[in-house]
């Protein structure tokens, strides 16, 4: 098939039809690239036959003059020559002496009507860059007109019109005057909002409307409504339609057409860590998430996540109940069974005079928790919770199974420079405090404090920086430290901590005599945590970038701090479902329990 196409194309060209370059070539001189580009745009496509060539040459002077005047050059001189040939293309030469462009003598923008009381137009005026003394540019003039009409429609001035819109040219003085007089008329208001295509209670859906009826119309409020309907997660398709043709008594009815999400959805994800750290070179992870976006007409939803890796399976279900507001006030009930591994356990081999790895600190946790989260007007997320935890683990060959009833409070705020999955800038801060007390049924008295900060910014479009800082502290009596469950202690290592090391393998260790009378060592985690990272990312294309990073820190106790640093780099693909990152990290320091290591981390997900 490909060979037939090539032969057919050859026959077609040989039948007498000519390419545009075979008929006419155009050279333009005397002007800068921007003006030359505008002239070529006004000239249009090159002719395809002799009839089109004659028509093209007939309009050259008019089209070139129009292109020059559109950019303010009203005094330009043209020298147009056509060289006709009997064989080969004709040659069109356009020599331009643009002279000085027309300059603006004044810019007169005048408002009338209710818009005089609307500060949005004053802010728009303050942001205009066109001013007296600038060269005249018809494109800028049309842009100003378009911006004003767009702003008027966005603010509800549907009867707005220009009573005067003109450019007055004084060829003798080589100056121009711009006159734009706009009459806004009345500003319309929001009418009733009607919804179609949902099965929720009316009071729940109406809570998503960010404005009251009879308030001034603004498309920004409709955008907020659309964003609320997206964020609430019940709908797969959303149309917010102002019914301008149905205006009554100055009010614009709003119609919202909705399509509910499927009753159930499954999401599958996978990842892998590859390297030479303490236990196993390859560690695959598979995650399956089952979501029911709307359980009933009251807006309840559930999410169940099952995660598998060779030694750390997890199952967690979260049931969400909207309270006073489906977005900003929610009650979450969590139930989970989680198995995890921490640190490393080692036995000393006298013959080899070294420790060898024998496993890790394993813990199995059962939890049930209730959390209420509320979002404030300035976008702080405030939550308080109670969580019951039962955890089983063996430390220093002693079995433990403490109970914890944790009372928690936390606040967080996320500021994003844009709403994409790969934001160009942003800042997230999270602070939490949890407290357990024997008088309330917990094994020990414990206060747990955490702070997490992440900052993102992009400079000169292609240069992106990401920095993070994780801090933690457990406040408890020294004799109670062994009874702090491993999931409540602090460890370091992994793709969200110190890369180049295995997940949660770094932290304080204890040497002890095992049941065989030999010497063993176990990483048991720390009371404190300090981990920081700085990463530089360079965009090769809008969807591919290279990264290099430095991670440092560790978990530690008061008398045992051993900072660990790693460096590395990676390749990131900004996929339609979020960034997919392949990072290779190298540990720079051997610790008592971990040799200098490297690991390959494959992760997916947005950084904010």
Coordinates of C-alpha atoms in Angstrom, one line a residue:
X1 CA 0.0 0.0 0.0
X2 CA 2.8 2.5 0.8
X3 CA 4.5 1.8 -2.6
X4 CA 1.2 2.4 -4.5
X5 CA 0.8 5.7 -2.7
X6 CA 4.3 6.9 -3.7
X7 CA 3.8 6.0 -7.3
X8 CA 0.4 7.7 -7.5
X9 CA 1.9 10.9 -6.1
X10 CA 4.7 10.8 -8.7
X11 CA 2.2 10.5 -11.5
X12 CA 0.1 13.3 -10.1
X13 CA 3.1 15.7 -10.0
X14 CA 4.1 14.8 -13.5
X15 CA 0.7 15.7 -14.9
X16 CA 1.4 19.4 -14.9
X17 CA 0.3 20.7 -11.5
X18 CA 3.0 22.9 -9.8
X19 CA 3.9 23.5 -6.2
X20 CA 3.6 27.0 -4.9
X21 CA 7.3 27.5 -4.9
X22 CA 7.4 26.6 -8.7
X23 CA 5.1 29.6 -9.5
X24 CA 6.3 32.4 -7.2
X25 CA 8.9 33.2 -4.7
X26 CA 8.5 36.2 -2.3
X27 CA 11.4 38.2 -0.7
X28 CA 10.7 40.9 1.8
X29 CA 13.4 43.3 3.0
X30 CA 13.8 46.4 5.1
X31 CA 11.6 45.3 8.1
X32 CA 12.1 43.4 11.3
X33 CA 10.9 39.8 11.7
X34 CA 7.6 40.6 13.4
X35 CA 6.6 43.1 10.7
X36 CA 7.7 40.7 8.0
X37 CA 5.7 37.9 9.5
X38 CA 2.6 40.2 9.6
X39 CA 3.1 41.1 5.9
X40 CA 3.3 37.5 4.9
X41 CA 0.2 36.7 6.9
X42 CA -1.7 39.5 5.1
X43 CA -0.4 38.3 1.7
X44 CA -1.9 34.9 2.3
X45 CA -1.0 31.5 0.8
X46 CA 1.2 31.4 -2.3
X47 CA -0.7 30.7 -5.6
X48 CA -1.2 27.2 -6.9
X49 CA -1.8 28.1 -10.5
X50 CA -1.3 30.9 -13.0
X51 CA -4.7 32.5 -12.4
X52 CA -4.1 32.6 -8.7
X53 CA -0.7 34.1 -9.3
X54 CA -2.1 37.0 -11.3
X55 CA -4.7 37.7 -8.5
X56 CA -2.0 37.4 -5.9
X57 CA 0.2 40.0 -7.6
X58 CA -2.7 42.4 -8.2
X59 CA -3.4 42.7 -4.4
X60 CA 0.2 42.8 -3.2
X61 CA 0.4 46.5 -2.6
X62 CA -3.0 46.8 -0.9
X63 CA -2.3 43.8 1.4
X64 CA 1.2 45.0 2.3
X65 CA -0.1 48.5 3.1
X66 CA -2.8 47.0 5.3
X67 CA -0.3 44.9 7.1
X68 CA 2.0 47.9 7.8
X69 CA -0.9 50.2 8.9
X70 CA -2.2 47.5 11.3
X71 CA 1.0 47.9 13.2
X72 CA 1.1 51.7 13.0
X73 CA 3.3 52.3 10.0
X74 CA 1.1 54.7 7.9
X75 CA 4.0 56.5 6.2
X76 CA 5.8 53.5 4.8
X77 CA 7.3 53.5 1.3
X78 CA 7.1 50.4 -0.9
X79 CA 9.2 49.3 -3.8
X80 CA 7.5 46.3 -5.4
X81 CA 9.2 44.5 -8.3
X82 CA 8.1 41.3 -10.2
X83 CA 10.6 39.4 -12.3
X84 CA 8.9 37.2 -14.9
X85 CA 10.7 34.2 -16.2
X86 CA 9.8 31.7 -18.9
X87 CA 11.2 28.8 -16.9
X88 CA 11.0 28.5 -13.2
X89 CA 9.1 30.6 -10.6
X90 CA 8.5 34.3 -10.9
X91 CA 10.3 36.4 -8.3
X92 CA 8.4 39.0 -6.2
X93 CA 10.6 41.5 -4.3
X94 CA 9.0 43.8 -1.7
X95 CA 11.4 46.5 -0.3
X96 CA 9.9 48.4 2.6
X97 CA 11.0 51.7 4.1
X98 CA 8.7 51.7 7.1
X99 CA 9.5 55.2 8.4
X100 CA 8.5 56.2 11.9
X101 CA 5.3 54.5 13.3
X102 CA 2.2 56.5 14.3
X103 CA 2.3 57.3 18.0
X104 CA -0.7 57.5 20.3
X105 CA -1.5 61.1 21.2
X106 CA -4.2 60.0 23.8
X107 CA -6.2 57.0 24.9
X108 CA -9.7 58.0 25.9
X109 CA -11.6 55.2 27.7
X110 CA -14.9 56.3 29.2
X111 CA -17.4 54.3 31.2
X112 CA -21.1 55.0 31.8
X113 CA -23.8 53.1 33.7
X114 CA -23.8 50.9 36.7
X115 CA -20.2 49.7 35.9
X116 CA -19.0 53.0 37.4
X117 CA -19.6 51.5 40.8
X118 CA -17.9 48.2 40.0
X119 CA -14.3 48.0 41.2
X120 CA -13.4 45.3 38.7
X121 CA -13.3 47.8 35.9
X122 CA -11.1 50.1 37.9
X123 CA -8.7 47.2 38.4
X124 CA -8.8 46.4 34.7
X125 CA -8.0 50.0 33.8
X126 CA -5.1 50.0 36.2
X127 CA -3.7 47.0 34.5
X128 CA -3.7 48.4 31.0
X129 CA -0.3 48.9 29.4
X130 CA -1.4 50.9 26.4
X131 CA -0.6 54.6 26.9
X132 CA 0.1 57.9 25.1
X133 CA 3.5 57.9 23.4
X134 CA 3.3 54.2 22.5
X135 CA 3.4 53.1 18.8
X136 CA -0.1 52.5 17.4
X137 CA -0.9 48.8 17.1
X138 CA -4.4 47.9 15.8
X139 CA -4.1 44.4 17.3
X140 CA -3.7 46.0 20.8
X141 CA -6.7 48.2 20.2
X142 CA -8.8 45.2 19.3
X143 CA -7.5 43.3 22.3
X144 CA -8.5 46.2 24.6
X145 CA -12.0 46.2 23.1
X146 CA -12.3 42.4 23.4
X147 CA -11.2 42.5 27.1
X148 CA -13.7 45.2 28.0
X149 CA -16.6 43.3 26.4
X150 CA -15.5 40.0 28.0
X151 CA -15.3 41.6 31.4
X152 CA -18.7 43.3 31.0
X153 CA -20.3 40.0 30.1
X154 CA -18.5 38.2 33.0
X155 CA -19.8 40.8 35.5
X156 CA -23.4 40.5 34.3
X157 CA -23.7 43.7 32.1
X158 CA -25.4 41.9 29.2
X159 CA -26.8 45.1 27.6
X160 CA -23.4 46.7 27.5
X161 CA -22.3 48.4 24.2
X162 CA -19.8 50.8 22.8
X163 CA -21.3 54.2 22.1
X164 CA -18.0 55.2 20.5
X165 CA -15.0 53.0 19.4
X166 CA -12.6 54.5 16.9
X167 CA -9.0 55.2 16.0
X168 CA -8.5 58.7 14.6
X169 CA -5.3 59.1 12.5
X170 CA -3.6 62.5 11.9
X171 CA -1.3 61.7 9.0
X172 CA 0.3 65.2 9.0
X173 CA 1.4 64.8 12.7
X174 CA 1.8 61.1 12.5
X175 CA -0.3 60.6 15.6
X176 CA -3.4 58.7 16.6
X177 CA -6.2 59.0 19.1
X178 CA -8.1 56.0 20.5
X179 CA -11.7 56.7 21.7
X180 CA -13.5 54.0 23.6
X181 CA -16.8 54.9 25.3
X182 CA -18.7 52.0 26.8
X183 CA -22.2 52.1 28.2
X184 CA -22.8 49.1 30.6
X185 CA -26.5 49.4 31.3
X186 CA -27.8 47.6 34.4
X187 CA -26.0 44.7 36.0
X188 CA -28.1 41.5 36.1
X189 CA -28.4 39.3 39.1
X190 CA -28.5 35.6 39.8
X191 CA -31.8 33.9 39.7
X192 CA -32.7 30.4 41.0
X193 CA -30.3 27.5 40.5
X194 CA -32.0 24.3 39.2
X195 CA -30.3 20.9 39.1
X196 CA -31.0 18.0 36.9
X197 CA -29.6 14.5 36.8
X198 CA -28.8 13.7 40.4
X199 CA -30.2 11.6 43.2
X200 CA -29.0 13.6 46.3
X201 CA -31.2 15.3 48.8
X202 CA -31.9 18.9 47.7
X203 CA -30.4 20.4 50.9
X204 CA -27.0 18.7 50.1
X205 CA -26.8 19.8 46.5
X206 CA -27.9 23.4 47.4
X207 CA -25.0 23.6 49.9
X208 CA -22.7 23.5 47.0
X209 CA -24.0 26.8 45.5
X210 CA -21.6 29.5 46.6
X211 CA -24.0 32.4 46.0
X212 CA -27.5 33.5 47.0
X213 CA -30.3 34.3 44.6
X214 CA -30.6 38.0 43.7
X215 CA -26.9 38.7 44.2
X216 CA -24.9 40.4 41.4
X217 CA -24.0 38.1 38.5
X218 CA -20.4 37.0 38.1
X219 CA -18.9 34.2 36.1
X220 CA -16.3 33.7 38.8
X221 CA -19.2 32.5 41.1
X222 CA -20.3 30.1 38.4
X223 CA -16.7 28.8 38.2
X224 CA -16.8 28.2 41.9
X225 CA -20.0 26.3 41.6
X226 CA -18.5 24.2 38.9
X227 CA -15.4 23.6 41.0
X228 CA -17.5 22.6 44.0
X229 CA -19.4 20.1 41.9
X230 CA -16.1 18.6 40.7
X231 CA -14.5 18.5 44.1
X232 CA -17.4 16.8 45.9
X233 CA -16.8 13.7 43.7
X234 CA -20.3 12.6 43.0
X235 CA -20.5 13.5 39.3
X236 CA -18.7 12.5 36.1
X237 CA -20.1 15.2 33.9
X238 CA -21.1 18.7 34.8
X239 CA -22.7 21.6 32.8
X240 CA -23.4 24.9 34.5
X241 CA -25.5 27.0 32.1
X242 CA -26.7 30.6 32.6
X243 CA -30.0 30.9 30.8
X244 CA -29.6 34.4 29.5
X245 CA -32.6 34.0 27.2
X246 CA -34.8 33.3 30.3
X247 CA -34.0 36.5 32.2
X248 CA -36.9 37.8 34.3
X249 CA -37.0 41.0 36.2
X250 CA -33.2 41.3 35.9
X251 CA -32.4 37.8 37.3
X252 CA -30.6 35.1 35.3
X253 CA -31.7 31.5 36.0
X254 CA -28.9 29.0 36.3
X255 CA -29.4 25.5 35.0
X256 CA -27.0 22.7 36.1
X257 CA -27.0 19.4 34.2
X258 CA -25.3 16.5 36.1
X259 CA -24.3 12.9 35.3
X260 CA -23.6 10.7 38.3
X261 CA -20.4 8.7 38.5
X262 CA -20.6 4.9 38.2
X263 CA -21.8 3.3 41.4
X264 CA -18.5 1.6 41.9
X265 CA -15.0 2.0 40.5
X266 CA -11.7 0.2 40.8
X267 CA -8.2 1.8 40.6
X268 CA -5.1 -0.3 40.3
X269 CA -1.6 1.0 40.9
X270 CA 1.8 -0.6 41.1
X271 CA 5.3 0.4 42.2
X272 CA 8.7 -1.1 42.9
X273 CA 11.8 -0.3 44.8
X274 CA 15.0 -1.8 43.4
X275 CA 18.4 -1.7 45.2
X276 CA 21.0 -3.2 47.5
X277 CA 19.7 -2.0 50.9
X278 CA 19.2 -4.1 53.9
X279 CA 16.6 -6.7 52.9
X280 CA 15.9 -7.8 49.3
X281 CA 16.9 -6.1 46.1
X282 CA 13.4 -5.9 44.6
X283 CA 10.3 -4.9 46.5
X284 CA 7.1 -4.8 44.4
X285 CA 3.9 -3.1 45.5
X286 CA 0.4 -3.4 44.2
X287 CA -2.5 -1.3 45.3
X288 CA -6.2 -1.7 44.5
X289 CA -8.7 1.0 45.5
X290 CA -12.5 0.4 45.4
X291 CA -14.6 3.5 45.6
X292 CA -18.4 4.0 46.0
X293 CA -18.8 7.7 45.3
X294 CA -22.4 7.9 46.4
X295 CA -23.7 5.2 48.8
X296 CA -27.1 6.8 49.3
X297 CA -29.1 10.0 48.8
X298 CA -27.5 11.6 51.8
X299 CA -24.1 11.7 50.1
X300 CA -22.3 9.0 52.0
X301 CA -19.3 7.5 50.2
X302 CA -16.7 4.8 50.9
X303 CA -13.2 4.0 49.8
X304 CA -11.4 0.8 50.5
X305 CA -7.7 0.3 49.7
X306 CA -5.9 -3.0 49.6
X307 CA -2.2 -2.9 49.3
X308 CA 0.1 -5.8 48.8
X309 CA 3.8 -6.2 49.0
X310 CA 5.6 -9.4 50.0
X311 CA 5.7 -8.8 53.7
X312 CA 3.4 -5.7 54.3
X313 CA -0.2 -6.3 53.2
X314 CA -2.6 -3.5 54.2
X315 CA -6.4 -3.1 54.2
X316 CA -8.0 0.2 55.0
X317 CA -11.7 1.3 54.6
X318 CA -12.8 4.9 55.0
X319 CA -16.5 5.8 55.2
X320 CA -17.3 9.5 54.7
X321 CA -20.5 11.2 55.9
X322 CA -21.2 14.9 54.9
X323 CA -22.4 17.0 57.9
X324 CA -23.3 20.7 57.6
X325 CA -21.5 21.0 54.2
X326 CA -20.6 18.1 51.8
X327 CA -17.3 19.7 51.0
X328 CA -16.2 21.6 54.1
X329 CA -17.6 19.5 57.0
X330 CA -17.2 15.7 56.9
X331 CA -17.2 12.8 59.4
X332 CA -14.8 10.0 58.4
X333 CA -14.9 6.5 60.0
X334 CA -11.7 4.5 59.4
X335 CA -11.3 0.7 59.9
X336 CA -8.1 -1.0 59.0
X337 CA -5.7 -4.0 59.4
X338 CA -2.1 -3.1 58.5
X339 CA 1.0 -5.1 58.6
X340 CA 4.3 -3.3 58.3
X341 CA 8.1 -3.8 58.6
X342 CA 10.5 -1.4 60.2
X343 CA 14.3 -1.1 60.4
X344 CA 16.4 -4.2 60.3
X345 CA 17.4 -7.0 62.7
X346 CA 20.9 -8.5 62.7
X347 CA 22.9 -11.2 64.3
X348 CA 26.7 -11.0 65.0
X349 CA 28.8 -13.7 63.4
X350 CA 32.1 -14.0 65.3
X351 CA 33.8 -16.0 62.5
X352 CA 33.2 -13.2 60.0
X353 CA 33.4 -10.4 62.6
X354 CA 30.3 -8.8 61.2
X355 CA 26.6 -8.5 61.6
X356 CA 24.3 -10.2 59.0
X357 CA 20.7 -9.3 58.4
X358 CA 18.1 -11.7 59.7
X359 CA 14.8 -9.8 59.2
X360 CA 13.0 -6.7 60.3
X361 CA 10.9 -5.4 63.2
X362 CA 7.4 -6.7 62.2
X363 CA 4.2 -5.2 63.5
X364 CA 0.5 -6.0 62.9
X365 CA -2.0 -3.2 63.6
X366 CA -5.7 -3.1 64.0
X367 CA -7.4 0.3 64.1
X368 CA -10.7 2.1 64.1
X369 CA -11.0 5.8 64.1
X370 CA -13.5 8.7 63.8
X371 CA -12.4 12.0 62.4
X372 CA -14.3 15.2 61.8
X373 CA -12.7 17.6 59.3
X374 CA -13.9 21.2 58.7
X375 CA -12.5 23.7 56.2
X376 CA -12.3 27.3 57.1
X377 CA -13.0 30.3 54.9
X378 CA -9.2 30.9 54.4
X379 CA -8.7 27.3 53.3
X380 CA -7.3 25.8 56.5
X381 CA -8.4 22.2 57.0
X382 CA -9.1 21.7 60.7
X383 CA -9.7 18.2 62.2
X384 CA -10.1 16.4 65.5
X385 CA -10.2 12.7 66.0
X386 CA -10.2 9.7 68.3
X387 CA -8.5 6.5 67.2
X388 CA -8.2 3.1 68.8
X389 CA -5.1 1.1 68.0
X390 CA -4.1 -2.5 68.9
X391 CA -0.6 -3.4 67.7
X392 CA 1.3 -6.7 68.0
X393 CA 5.1 -6.8 67.6
X394 CA 8.2 -8.5 68.9
X395 CA 11.1 -6.3 70.0
X396 CA 14.4 -7.7 71.5
X397 CA 12.7 -11.1 71.5
X398 CA 9.9 -9.8 73.8
X399 CA 6.3 -9.8 72.6
X400 CA 4.2 -6.6 73.0
X401 CA 0.6 -5.8 72.3
X402 CA -0.2 -2.4 73.7
X403 CA -3.5 -0.6 73.3
X404 CA -3.7 3.1 72.4
X405 CA -6.7 5.5 72.4
X406 CA -5.4 8.6 70.7
X407 CA -7.1 11.9 70.9
X408 CA -5.9 14.0 67.9
X409 CA -6.1 17.5 66.5
X410 CA -4.6 18.7 63.3
X411 CA -4.5 21.6 60.9
X412 CA -3.3 21.8 57.3
X413 CA -3.3 24.2 54.4
X414 CA -2.5 23.7 50.7
X415 CA -1.9 26.6 48.4
X416 CA -1.6 25.7 44.7
X417 CA -0.4 28.0 42.0
X418 CA -2.7 26.2 39.5
X419 CA -5.1 23.2 39.6
X420 CA -3.1 20.9 37.4
X421 CA -1.7 17.6 38.5
X422 CA 1.8 19.0 38.2
X423 CA 1.5 22.5 39.8
X424 CA 4.1 25.1 38.9
X425 CA 4.1 26.5 42.4
X426 CA 2.5 25.8 45.8
X427 CA 3.0 25.3 49.5
X428 CA 1.6 22.7 51.9
X429 CA 1.9 22.8 55.7
X430 CA 0.5 20.2 58.1
X431 CA 0.6 20.2 61.9
X432 CA -0.8 17.6 64.2
X433 CA -0.9 16.6 67.9
X434 CA -2.0 13.2 69.3
X435 CA -2.4 12.3 72.9
X436 CA -2.8 9.0 74.8
X437 CA -3.3 8.6 78.5
X438 CA -3.5 5.5 80.8
X439 CA -6.5 7.0 82.5
X440 CA -8.3 6.7 79.1
X441 CA -7.3 3.1 78.5
X442 CA -3.9 3.5 76.8
X443 CA -0.9 1.5 77.6
X444 CA 1.3 4.6 78.4
X445 CA 1.1 8.4 78.4
X446 CA 2.2 9.7 75.1
X447 CA 2.2 13.1 73.3
X448 CA 3.0 12.9 69.6
X449 CA 3.8 16.0 67.5
X450 CA 4.3 16.2 63.8
X451 CA 4.9 19.0 61.2
X452 CA 5.3 18.5 57.5
X453 CA 6.1 21.3 55.0
X454 CA 6.5 21.2 51.2
X455 CA 7.3 24.1 48.9
X456 CA 7.3 24.2 45.1
X457 CA 8.2 27.0 42.7
X458 CA 9.1 27.3 39.0
X459 CA 11.4 29.9 37.6
X460 CA 11.7 30.9 33.9
X461 CA 9.2 28.2 32.9
X462 CA 11.6 25.3 32.8
X463 CA 13.3 25.4 36.2
X464 CA 11.3 23.8 39.1
X465 CA 12.4 23.5 42.7
X466 CA 10.8 21.2 45.3
X467 CA 11.8 21.4 49.0
X468 CA 10.3 19.5 51.9
X469 CA 10.9 19.2 55.7
X470 CA 9.4 16.6 58.0
X471 CA 9.6 17.0 61.8
X472 CA 8.3 14.7 64.6
X473 CA 8.6 14.1 68.3
X474 CA 7.3 11.6 70.8
X475 CA 7.1 12.8 74.4
X476 CA 7.0 10.0 76.9
X477 CA 8.7 8.6 80.0
X478 CA 12.0 6.8 79.2
X479 CA 10.8 3.6 80.7
X480 CA 7.7 3.6 78.5
X481 CA 9.6 3.9 75.2
X482 CA 9.4 0.1 74.4
X483 CA 5.7 0.3 74.7
X484 CA 5.3 2.9 71.9
X485 CA 4.0 0.9 69.0
X486 CA 6.3 0.8 65.9
X487 CA 3.7 2.6 63.8
X488 CA 3.8 5.5 66.3
X489 CA 7.6 5.8 66.3
X490 CA 9.8 7.5 63.7
X491 CA 11.8 5.9 61.0
X492 CA 13.5 7.3 57.9
X493 CA 14.2 5.9 54.4
X494 CA 12.0 5.5 51.3
X495 CA 10.8 7.5 48.3
X496 CA 9.1 10.1 50.6
X497 CA 12.0 10.3 53.0
X498 CA 15.7 9.7 52.4
X499 CA 15.9 8.1 49.0
X500 CA 18.6 5.5 48.3
X501 CA 17.5 3.6 51.4
X502 CA 14.7 1.1 51.9
X503 CA 11.3 2.3 53.3
X504 CA 11.6 2.9 57.1
X505 CA 14.9 1.1 57.5
X506 CA 16.8 4.0 59.1
X507 CA 16.7 4.9 62.8
X508 CA 18.2 4.2 66.3
X509 CA 19.2 0.7 67.1
X510 CA 19.7 -1.4 70.2
X511 CA 22.3 -4.2 70.8
X512 CA 21.2 -7.1 73.0
X513 CA 22.0 -10.7 73.9
X514 CA 19.7 -13.1 72.1
X515 CA 18.2 -16.3 73.4
X516 CA 21.2 -18.3 72.0
X517 CA 23.6 -16.2 74.0
X518 CA 24.9 -14.3 70.9
X519 CA 24.9 -10.6 70.1
X520 CA 22.0 -9.2 68.1
X521 CA 21.1 -5.7 66.9
X522 CA 17.7 -4.3 66.0
X523 CA 16.6 -0.9 64.6
X524 CA 13.7 0.1 66.8
X525 CA 13.0 3.6 65.6
X526 CA 13.3 6.9 67.3
X527 CA 11.5 9.4 69.5
X528 CA 12.4 12.3 67.1
X529 CA 12.5 12.8 63.3
X530 CA 14.2 15.4 61.1
X531 CA 14.3 14.8 57.4
X532 CA 14.7 17.4 54.6
X533 CA 15.1 17.4 50.9
X534 CA 15.9 19.8 48.0
X535 CA 15.2 18.8 44.4
X536 CA 15.8 20.6 41.2
X537 CA 13.8 19.7 38.1
X538 CA 14.4 20.8 34.5
X539 CA 11.7 20.5 31.9
X540 CA 13.0 19.0 28.6
X541 CA 9.4 19.3 27.2
X542 CA 6.1 20.1 28.8
X543 CA 5.7 16.4 29.7
X544 CA 9.2 15.2 30.4
X545 CA 11.8 16.5 32.9
X546 CA 15.0 15.5 34.6
X547 CA 15.6 15.8 38.3
X548 CA 18.4 15.8 40.8
X549 CA 18.1 15.8 44.6
X550 CA 19.7 15.8 47.9
X551 CA 18.0 14.2 50.9
X552 CA 19.3 14.3 54.5
X553 CA 18.2 13.5 58.0
X554 CA 17.2 10.6 60.2
X555 CA 15.1 9.3 63.1
X556 CA 16.9 9.6 66.4
X557 CA 16.8 9.5 70.2
X558 CA 18.2 12.2 72.5
X559 CA 21.6 10.4 72.8
X560 CA 21.8 8.7 69.4
X561 CA 21.6 11.0 66.3
X562 CA 23.3 9.8 63.1
X563 CA 22.4 12.0 60.1
X564 CA 22.3 10.2 56.8
X565 CA 22.5 11.9 53.3
X566 CA 21.7 10.7 49.9
X567 CA 21.9 12.1 46.4
X568 CA 20.5 11.1 43.1
X569 CA 18.5 11.9 40.0
X570 CA 15.6 10.8 37.9
X571 CA 13.4 11.0 34.9
X572 CA 9.8 12.2 35.3
X573 CA 6.9 11.8 32.8
X574 CA 3.9 14.2 33.4
X575 CA 1.2 11.7 32.3
X576 CA -2.5 12.6 32.0
X577 CA -3.1 10.9 35.4
X578 CA -0.2 12.6 37.2
X579 CA 3.6 12.6 37.3
X580 CA 5.3 9.2 37.0
X581 CA 8.8 9.4 38.5
X582 CA 11.7 7.0 38.2
X583 CA 14.4 8.1 40.7
X584 CA 17.7 6.6 41.5
X585 CA 19.1 7.4 45.0
X586 CA 22.6 6.7 46.4
X587 CA 23.3 6.7 50.1
X588 CA 26.4 8.5 51.0
X589 CA 27.0 7.1 54.5
X590 CA 27.2 3.6 56.0
X591 CA 25.5 3.4 59.3
X592 CA 25.8 0.8 62.0
X593 CA 23.0 -1.2 60.5
X594 CA 22.9 -0.3 56.8
X595 CA 25.8 -0.4 54.3
X596 CA 26.1 2.4 51.8
X597 CA 23.2 1.6 49.4
X598 CA 21.4 2.6 46.3
X599 CA 17.7 2.2 45.4
X600 CA 15.6 2.7 42.3
X601 CA 12.2 4.3 43.2
X602 CA 9.2 4.2 40.9
X603 CA 6.4 6.4 42.1
X604 CA 3.2 8.1 40.8
X605 CA 1.2 11.0 42.1
X606 CA 1.1 14.8 42.4
X607 CA 3.5 16.5 44.9
X608 CA 0.8 18.6 46.5

